[in-house]
Coordinates of C-alpha atoms and ligand atoms in Angstrom, one line a residue:
M209 CA 0.0 0.0 0.0
S210 CA 1.0 3.6 -0.5
R211 CA 0.4 6.3 2.0
L212 CA 0.6 10.0 1.9
R213 CA 3.1 11.3 4.5
S214 CA 3.7 14.5 6.3
S215 CA 7.2 15.8 6.7
V216 CA 7.0 14.7 10.3
D217 CA 6.8 11.0 9.6
K218 CA 8.8 10.9 6.3
K219 CA 11.9 9.5 8.0
A220 CA 9.9 6.8 9.7
S221 CA 8.2 5.9 6.4
Q222 CA 11.4 5.7 4.6
T223 CA 12.2 2.6 6.6
S224 CA 8.9 1.1 5.7
V225 CA 9.0 -1.3 2.8
N226 CA 5.4 -2.1 2.7
R227 CA 3.8 1.3 2.7
I228 CA 4.6 4.4 0.8
T229 CA 3.0 7.5 2.3
R230 CA 2.4 11.1 1.3
S231 CA 5.1 13.3 2.8
S232 CA 6.2 16.9 2.5
S233 CA 9.8 17.9 2.8
S234 CA 10.8 20.7 5.1
Q235 CA 10.9 24.0 3.3
A236 CA 12.0 27.4 4.3
R237 CA 11.2 30.8 3.0
T238 CA 14.1 33.2 2.1
H239 CA 14.1 36.8 3.1
D240 CA 12.4 37.7 -0.1
G241 CA 9.7 35.2 0.4
T242 CA 10.8 32.7 -2.2
E243 CA 10.9 29.0 -1.8
S244 CA 14.1 27.4 -0.6
R245 CA 14.6 23.8 0.5
A246 CA 15.6 23.5 4.0
H247 CA 18.0 20.6 4.7
S248 CA 18.3 21.5 8.3
G249 CA 15.5 19.1 9.2
L250 CA 13.2 21.9 10.4
G251 CA 9.8 20.3 10.3
C252 CA 7.4 22.9 11.6
Y253 CA 6.3 24.8 8.6
G254 CA 4.2 27.1 10.6
K255 CA 7.2 28.5 12.5
Q256 CA 8.7 29.6 9.2
R257 CA 5.7 31.2 7.9
R258 CA 5.7 35.0 7.7
K259 CA 2.8 36.9 8.8
Q260 CA 0.8 38.0 5.8
T261 CA -0.2 41.5 5.5
D262 CA -3.1 40.7 3.2
P263 CA -5.0 37.6 4.3
S264 CA -7.7 38.0 1.7
L265 CA -7.7 34.8 -0.4
A266 CA -9.9 36.5 -3.0
Q267 CA -7.5 39.2 -3.5
N268 CA -4.6 36.7 -3.8
L269 CA -6.5 34.7 -6.3
S270 CA -7.0 37.8 -8.4
Q271 CA -3.3 38.6 -8.2
M272 CA -2.5 35.1 -9.6
S273 CA -2.2 36.3 -13.2
V274 CA 0.2 34.8 -15.6
S275 CA 3.5 36.7 -15.5
G276 CA 5.8 37.2 -18.4
Q277 CA 8.7 34.9 -19.3
N278 CA 12.1 36.3 -19.3
C279 CA 14.0 33.9 -21.5
E280 CA 12.5 34.5 -24.9
G281 CA 14.6 33.4 -27.8
T282 CA 17.0 31.2 -25.8
E283 CA 15.4 28.1 -27.2
T284 CA 15.2 29.3 -30.8
R285 CA 18.9 29.5 -31.8
A286 CA 19.6 30.7 -35.2
D287 CA 20.7 27.3 -36.4
G288 CA 17.5 25.8 -34.9
E289 CA 19.7 23.3 -32.8
P290 CA 18.8 22.8 -29.3
S291 CA 20.8 24.7 -26.7
L292 CA 22.3 22.4 -24.1
E293 CA 22.8 25.3 -21.6
G294 CA 19.9 24.1 -19.5
Q295 CA 21.4 20.8 -18.8
F296 CA 24.2 22.2 -16.8
F297 CA 22.4 24.9 -15.1
T298 CA 20.5 25.0 -11.9
S299 CA 19.2 28.0 -10.2
E300 CA 20.2 29.0 -6.7
P301 CA 17.5 27.7 -4.4
D302 CA 16.8 31.1 -3.0
Q303 CA 16.6 32.9 -6.3
P304 CA 13.5 34.9 -6.8
S305 CA 10.6 33.5 -8.6
H306 CA 11.5 35.2 -11.8
A307 CA 14.4 32.7 -12.1
A308 CA 13.5 32.4 -15.7
K309 CA 16.2 35.0 -16.3
S310 CA 18.5 32.2 -15.8
P311 CA 20.2 30.4 -18.7
S312 CA 18.0 27.4 -18.0
C313 CA 16.1 27.9 -21.2
G314 CA 16.7 25.5 -24.0
G315 CA 15.1 22.4 -22.6
L316 CA 12.0 22.9 -24.6
T317 CA 13.7 22.9 -27.9
T318 CA 15.7 19.8 -27.2
I319 CA 12.6 17.9 -26.0
A320 CA 10.4 19.2 -28.9
R321 CA 13.0 18.0 -31.3
L322 CA 13.2 14.6 -29.8
M323 CA 9.3 14.5 -30.0
K324 CA 9.3 15.5 -33.5
L325 CA 11.9 12.9 -34.3
G326 CA 9.4 10.3 -33.0
R327 CA 11.6 9.3 -30.1
C328 CA 9.1 10.1 -27.4
K329 CA 5.9 8.0 -27.8
K330 CA 5.3 6.9 -24.2
V331 CA 5.2 10.2 -22.4
L332 CA 4.5 10.5 -18.7
V333 CA 3.5 13.7 -17.0
V334 CA 3.8 14.3 -13.3
A335 CA 1.8 17.4 -12.4
G336 CA 1.1 19.5 -9.5
A337 CA -0.8 22.5 -8.3
G338 CA 1.2 24.9 -10.6
I339 CA -0.7 23.6 -13.6
S340 CA -4.0 24.9 -12.1
T341 CA -3.0 28.3 -10.9
A342 CA -3.8 29.7 -14.3
S343 CA -7.3 28.3 -13.7
G344 CA -7.5 30.5 -10.6
I345 CA -6.7 27.9 -8.0
P346 CA -3.9 28.7 -5.7
D347 CA -1.1 26.2 -5.1
F348 CA 0.4 25.4 -1.7
R349 CA 3.7 27.1 -1.7
T350 CA 3.9 30.1 -4.0
P351 CA 4.7 33.0 -1.7
G352 CA 1.8 35.4 -1.2
T353 CA -0.7 33.6 -3.3
G354 CA -0.3 30.0 -2.1
L355 CA -2.7 28.4 0.3
Y356 CA 0.1 28.0 2.9
A357 CA 0.5 31.7 3.0
N358 CA -3.2 32.3 3.5
L359 CA -4.1 29.9 6.3
E360 CA -5.1 32.4 8.9
K361 CA -8.6 32.1 7.7
F362 CA -8.6 28.4 8.2
N363 CA -7.5 28.6 11.8
V364 CA -5.0 25.8 11.8
P365 CA -1.8 25.7 13.8
Y366 CA 0.5 24.7 10.9
P367 CA -0.3 24.4 7.2
E368 CA -0.2 20.7 6.8
A369 CA -2.8 20.2 9.5
I370 CA -5.4 21.0 7.0
F371 CA -4.6 17.7 5.3
N372 CA -3.9 15.8 8.4
I373 CA -6.4 13.0 9.0
D374 CA -5.9 13.1 12.8
Y375 CA -6.5 16.8 12.9
F376 CA -9.5 16.3 10.6
S377 CA -10.9 13.7 13.0
N378 CA -10.9 16.4 15.8
D379 CA -11.8 19.4 13.7
P380 CA -13.0 18.9 10.1
Q381 CA -13.9 22.6 9.6
P382 CA -10.6 23.9 8.3
F383 CA -10.6 21.3 5.5
F384 CA -14.2 21.8 4.7
S385 CA -13.6 25.6 4.4
L386 CA -10.8 24.9 2.0
A387 CA -12.9 22.2 0.2
K388 CA -15.6 24.8 -0.5
A389 CA -13.0 26.8 -2.5
L390 CA -11.5 23.8 -4.3
Y391 CA -14.6 21.8 -5.1
P392 CA -14.7 21.1 -8.8
G393 CA -17.2 23.0 -10.7
S394 CA -16.2 26.6 -10.2
H395 CA -12.9 26.4 -12.2
R396 CA -12.2 25.5 -15.8
P397 CA -9.1 23.7 -17.3
N398 CA -6.5 26.0 -18.8
Y399 CA -4.1 25.8 -21.8
I400 CA -1.8 23.5 -19.8
H401 CA -4.5 20.9 -19.2
Y402 CA -5.4 21.0 -22.9
F403 CA -1.7 20.6 -23.8
I404 CA -1.7 17.3 -21.8
R405 CA -4.9 16.3 -23.5
M406 CA -3.2 17.0 -26.9
L407 CA -0.5 14.6 -25.9
H408 CA -3.2 12.1 -25.5
H409 CA -4.9 13.2 -28.7
K410 CA -1.5 12.6 -30.6
G411 CA -1.4 9.1 -29.0
L412 CA 1.7 10.0 -27.0
L413 CA 0.4 10.1 -23.5
L414 CA 1.2 7.0 -21.5
R415 CA -0.3 8.5 -18.3
V416 CA -0.6 11.7 -16.3
Y417 CA 0.1 11.4 -12.6
T418 CA -1.5 14.4 -10.9
Q419 CA -1.2 15.4 -7.4
N420 CA -4.1 17.8 -7.9
I421 CA -7.4 17.3 -6.5
D422 CA -9.3 19.7 -8.7
G423 CA -10.2 17.1 -11.3
L424 CA -9.4 19.4 -14.2
E425 CA -7.4 16.8 -16.1
K426 CA -10.6 14.9 -16.6
V427 CA -12.8 17.9 -17.0
C428 CA -10.7 18.9 -20.0
G429 CA -11.4 15.5 -21.6
I430 CA -8.4 13.3 -20.8
P431 CA -10.0 9.9 -20.4
D432 CA -10.1 8.4 -16.9
D433 CA -7.7 5.5 -17.7
K434 CA -5.0 8.0 -18.7
V435 CA -5.2 9.9 -15.4
V436 CA -3.9 8.9 -12.0
E437 CA -5.2 11.2 -9.4
A438 CA -2.6 10.3 -6.9
H439 CA -4.0 12.4 -4.0
G440 CA -7.6 11.3 -4.8
S441 CA -10.4 13.6 -5.7
F442 CA -13.8 14.9 -4.7
A443 CA -15.5 12.5 -7.1
T444 CA -16.3 10.1 -4.3
A445 CA -16.7 10.4 -0.5
S446 CA -16.6 8.1 2.4
C447 CA -16.5 7.9 6.2
H448 CA -13.0 8.9 7.4
L449 CA -13.3 6.2 10.1
C450 CA -15.1 3.1 8.8
Y451 CA -14.8 4.0 5.1
T452 CA -18.4 3.4 4.3
P453 CA -19.1 5.0 1.0
F454 CA -21.2 8.2 1.0
P455 CA -22.8 9.8 -2.0
A456 CA -20.3 12.4 -3.2
E457 CA -23.0 14.9 -4.3
D458 CA -24.7 14.7 -0.9
A459 CA -21.3 15.4 0.8
K460 CA -20.8 18.4 -1.5
V461 CA -24.2 19.8 -0.7
D462 CA -23.6 19.5 3.0
I463 CA -20.1 21.0 2.8
M464 CA -21.2 23.8 0.7
N465 CA -24.0 24.6 3.2
D466 CA -21.6 24.5 6.2
K467 CA -23.0 21.2 7.4
V468 CA -20.8 18.2 8.4
P469 CA -21.7 15.1 6.4
V470 CA -22.1 12.2 8.8
C471 CA -21.7 8.5 8.1
S472 CA -25.0 6.6 8.1
F473 CA -23.2 3.6 9.6
C474 CA -21.0 4.9 12.4
S475 CA -21.9 8.6 12.6
A476 CA -18.3 9.7 12.1
T477 CA -17.5 12.5 9.8
V478 CA -17.6 11.9 6.1
K479 CA -14.9 13.4 3.8
P480 CA -14.4 13.5 0.1
D481 CA -11.8 10.9 -0.9
V482 CA -9.0 13.4 -1.1
V483 CA -5.9 11.6 0.2
F484 CA -4.7 13.1 3.5
F485 CA -1.3 12.7 5.1
G486 CA -1.2 9.4 6.7
E487 CA -3.9 7.9 4.3
D488 CA -3.4 5.3 1.6
L489 CA -3.0 6.5 -2.0
P490 CA -5.6 5.1 -4.5
Q491 CA -4.9 1.6 -5.9
K492 CA -4.5 3.2 -9.3
Y493 CA -1.3 4.8 -8.2
F494 CA 0.4 1.5 -8.4
L495 CA 0.2 1.7 -12.2
H496 CA 3.4 3.6 -11.7
T497 CA 5.3 0.2 -11.3
K498 CA 4.5 -0.6 -14.9
D499 CA 4.4 2.9 -16.4
F500 CA 7.7 4.4 -15.3
P501 CA 10.0 1.6 -16.4
K502 CA 8.6 1.9 -20.0
A503 CA 8.3 5.7 -20.4
D504 CA 10.5 7.3 -22.9
L505 CA 9.9 10.9 -21.8
L506 CA 8.9 12.4 -18.4
I507 CA 7.5 15.9 -18.2
I508 CA 7.2 17.3 -14.7
M509 CA 5.1 20.4 -14.5
G510 CA 4.0 22.8 -11.7
T511 CA 5.1 20.9 -8.6
S512 CA 7.5 21.7 -5.8
L513 CA 8.2 18.0 -5.5
Q514 CA 7.8 18.2 -1.8
I515 CA 5.2 15.6 -1.2
E516 CA 5.9 11.9 -1.2
P517 CA 5.6 9.5 -2.8
C518 CA 5.2 11.5 -6.0
A519 CA 8.4 13.5 -5.4
S520 CA 10.4 10.3 -5.6
L521 CA 8.4 8.8 -8.4
V522 CA 10.1 11.1 -10.9
N523 CA 13.3 9.3 -10.1
T524 CA 12.0 5.9 -11.3
V525 CA 12.2 6.4 -15.0
R526 CA 15.1 4.6 -16.7
S527 CA 18.4 6.7 -16.4
S528 CA 18.4 7.1 -20.3
V529 CA 15.0 8.7 -20.3
P530 CA 14.9 12.4 -20.8
R531 CA 13.2 14.4 -18.1
L532 CA 11.8 17.9 -18.6
L533 CA 10.9 20.2 -15.7
L534 CA 8.5 23.0 -16.4
N535 CA 8.1 25.2 -13.3
R536 CA 8.8 28.5 -11.9
H537 CA 11.7 27.2 -9.9
A538 CA 14.2 24.4 -10.1
V539 CA 12.9 21.7 -7.7
G540 CA 13.9 18.3 -6.5
A541 CA 16.9 16.8 -8.4
F542 CA 16.7 19.7 -10.8
D543 CA 17.9 22.0 -8.0
Q544 CA 21.2 20.2 -7.8
V545 CA 24.4 20.6 -9.7
P546 CA 25.3 18.9 -11.9
L547 CA 22.0 17.9 -13.5
R548 CA 21.5 14.3 -14.4
R549 CA 22.3 13.6 -18.0
G550 CA 19.1 14.0 -20.1
D551 CA 17.5 16.4 -17.6
H552 CA 16.2 19.6 -19.0
M553 CA 14.3 22.4 -17.5
E554 CA 12.5 25.5 -18.6
L555 CA 11.8 27.9 -15.7
G556 CA 9.1 30.6 -15.7
D557 CA 5.4 30.9 -15.8
L558 CA 4.0 27.6 -16.8
E559 CA 1.3 28.7 -19.2
V560 CA 3.7 30.8 -21.1
T561 CA 6.3 28.0 -21.2
V562 CA 3.7 25.5 -22.4
R563 CA 2.4 27.8 -25.1
R564 CA 6.0 28.0 -26.4
F565 CA 6.4 24.3 -26.2
A566 CA 3.2 23.8 -28.2
D567 CA 4.5 26.4 -30.7
L568 CA 7.7 24.4 -31.1
L569 CA 5.7 21.3 -31.7
G570 CA 3.4 23.0 -34.1
W571 CA 0.4 22.2 -31.9
N572 CA -0.7 25.6 -30.8
H573 CA -3.6 26.1 -33.2
E574 CA -4.9 22.6 -32.6
I575 CA -4.8 23.1 -28.9
Q576 CA -6.7 26.4 -29.2
D577 CA -9.3 24.7 -31.4
L578 CA -9.6 21.9 -29.0
M579 CA -9.9 24.2 -26.1
R580 CA -12.5 26.5 -27.8
S581 CA -14.7 23.6 -29.0
H582 CA -14.5 21.7 -25.7
E583 CA -15.2 24.8 -23.6
A584 CA -18.0 25.9 -25.8
A585 CA -19.6 22.4 -25.6
S586 CA -19.1 22.4 -21.9
I587 CA -20.7 25.8 -21.4
G588 CA -23.6 24.7 -23.6
A589 CA -24.0 21.6 -21.4
L590 CA -24.0 23.7 -18.3
V591 CA -26.6 26.1 -19.7
S592 CA -29.0 23.3 -20.4
C593 CA -30.0 21.4 -17.3
C594 CA -30.9 18.4 -19.5
S595 CA -27.5 18.2 -21.2
P596 CA -25.3 15.2 -20.9
P597 CA -22.2 15.4 -18.6
L598 CA -19.3 17.6 -19.6
T599 CA -17.1 14.7 -20.7
A600 CA -19.8 13.6 -23.1
S601 CA -19.1 16.7 -25.1
R602 CA -15.9 15.3 -26.5
G603 CA -17.8 13.5 -29.2
R604 CA -19.0 16.9 -30.5
S605 CA -15.7 18.7 -30.6
S606 CA -14.0 19.5 -33.8
D607 CA -11.4 16.9 -33.3
G608 CA -13.9 14.3 -32.2
D609 CA -12.9 11.6 -34.7
T610 CA -9.2 11.6 -34.0
D611 CA -9.7 12.0 -30.2
S612 CA -12.2 9.2 -30.2
E613 CA -9.7 7.1 -32.0
T614 CA -7.1 7.6 -29.5
D615 CA -9.6 7.4 -26.7
S616 CA -10.6 4.0 -27.8
K617 CA -7.0 3.0 -28.1
S618 CA -6.6 4.0 -24.5
S619 CA -9.8 2.8 -23.1
T620 CA -8.5 -0.4 -22.1
S621 CA -8.2 -1.1 -18.4
Y622 CA -5.4 0.6 -16.7
N623 CA -3.9 -2.7 -15.9
S624 CA -3.2 -3.2 -19.6
N625 CA 0.3 -2.8 -20.8
Q626 CA -0.2 0.7 -22.1
Ligands
LIG101 P1 3.1 23.2 -4.4 O1 4.0 22.7 -3.3 O2 2.3 24.4 -4.0 O3 4.0 23.5 -5.7 C1 3.5 24.1 -6.8 C2 4.7 24.4 -7.6 O4 4.3 25.0 -8.8 C3 5.7 25.5 -7.1 O5 7.0 25.1 -7.3 C4 5.4 26.8 -7.8 O6 6.5 27.6 -7.9 C5 5.0 26.2 -9.1 N1 4.0 27.1 -9.7 C6 2.9 27.6 -9.3 N2 2.2 28.3 -10.2 C7 3.1 28.4 -11.3 C8 3.0 29.0 -12.5 N3 2.0 29.8 -12.8 N4 4.0 28.8 -13.4 C9 5.1 28.0 -13.0 N5 5.2 27.4 -11.8 C10 4.2 27.6 -10.9 O7 2.1 22.1 -4.9 P2 2.4 20.6 -5.3 O8 1.5 20.2 -6.4 O9 3.9 20.4 -5.6 O10 2.1 19.8 -4.0 C11 1.2 18.7 -4.0 C12 0.0 19.1 -3.2 C13 -0.7 20.4 -3.6 C14 -1.0 18.0 -3.4 O11 -1.2 17.4 -2.2 C15 -2.2 18.7 -3.9 O12 -3.4 18.1 -3.4 C16 -2.1 20.1 -3.3 N6 -2.9 21.2 -4.0 C17 -3.7 20.9 -5.1 C18 -4.3 21.9 -5.7 C19 -5.2 21.6 -6.9 O13 -5.8 20.5 -7.0 N7 -5.3 22.5 -7.9 C20 -4.2 23.2 -5.2 C21 -3.4 23.4 -4.1 C22 -2.7 22.4 -3.5

């Protein structure tokens, strides 16, 4: 079994061979508020948190606009050859978030070239909260806008308490307050989600392993069997004590109306099946044992790689497999010198980066068409109360045929070899 671990029990869990759990590495903030990995063993995130002058989450959400990228042109050398600069560069851990000024650009061109040469046909994506910030959902750790910087309103003693199952057992309100903001339905997928769907559309996506709980990968039309929601989702709910299933819609109605959903069997609190620290990861997560050894490209996007076991998962592709990090900062193994051979990164705003990636691949117009048609169909479906579910709109999209083709290719059980 795999479990989600908090930083506090990470060491203990490393000695466990049978259970993998979600964990978050210690992390400190530098004087300028940016992320920096703390190797000192400091575990109490809350003690490191600076007092925020503006606790308004709404305002922070509105500030979460896409910022410009500062490395234009680096990946488009005159000779059209990929620059290798990125392979040997890693940003200082305490560099400000506009680290894209660094010479770490170039990874995109290299990977796009490999893809165009047909050398990447089993692409794995490991995604985190950074892919959804452009949809207006704050991540955890971005200074100022991240949820960890805005926890005053949730009244928790330390940030990770909000996803701590023992804490939830005593006081579910902080999580339910957060859940109200995160519940799928009020946010739409953005260009990045549709880029991943385009990987699928092109028949290149082996699987996306997302740590997100917003469900936007599925909302944008990536079929279920191509998505591993490693930290669960709001799609189902159950009793946090006896695991008796509870209708997810009823749980949502209760939570949205500030009522605590209660188990009909044991009367304990029901929670959406979002994986908390100390809880088992979904069975589907174990697909990684088949997927990662056969991947020929790994794209890591929008994650701080601070939560186990996903953080370590990225190290399980074969050593010859190229890995591309798309993030605002260098994280995990990409934050070390020298970079592993075959590692590339492109630092900066993710949506900007992914648009450039799509341009290099010649996919931009297709993605925009796909996005337009899918979003239009989805809005149409929402407007009409009798409409079919959002995912059913795929068949009506302009790319319906091809997507259906790849969908049917991929619609085999996730236990298949794919
Ligand atoms: P995190 O620790 O907050 O890291 C996010 C990373 O993305 C950071 O390195 C950011 O710098 C980077 N980032 C954020 N926005 C952008 C951007 N626009 N451009 C480039 N980079 C950006 O979140 P992780 O995903 O690493 O941690 C996993 C946690 C977060 C999981 O347990 C999730 O459940 C949880 N989470 C999920 C959501 C969601 O479902 N959308 C939102 C918030 C937290």
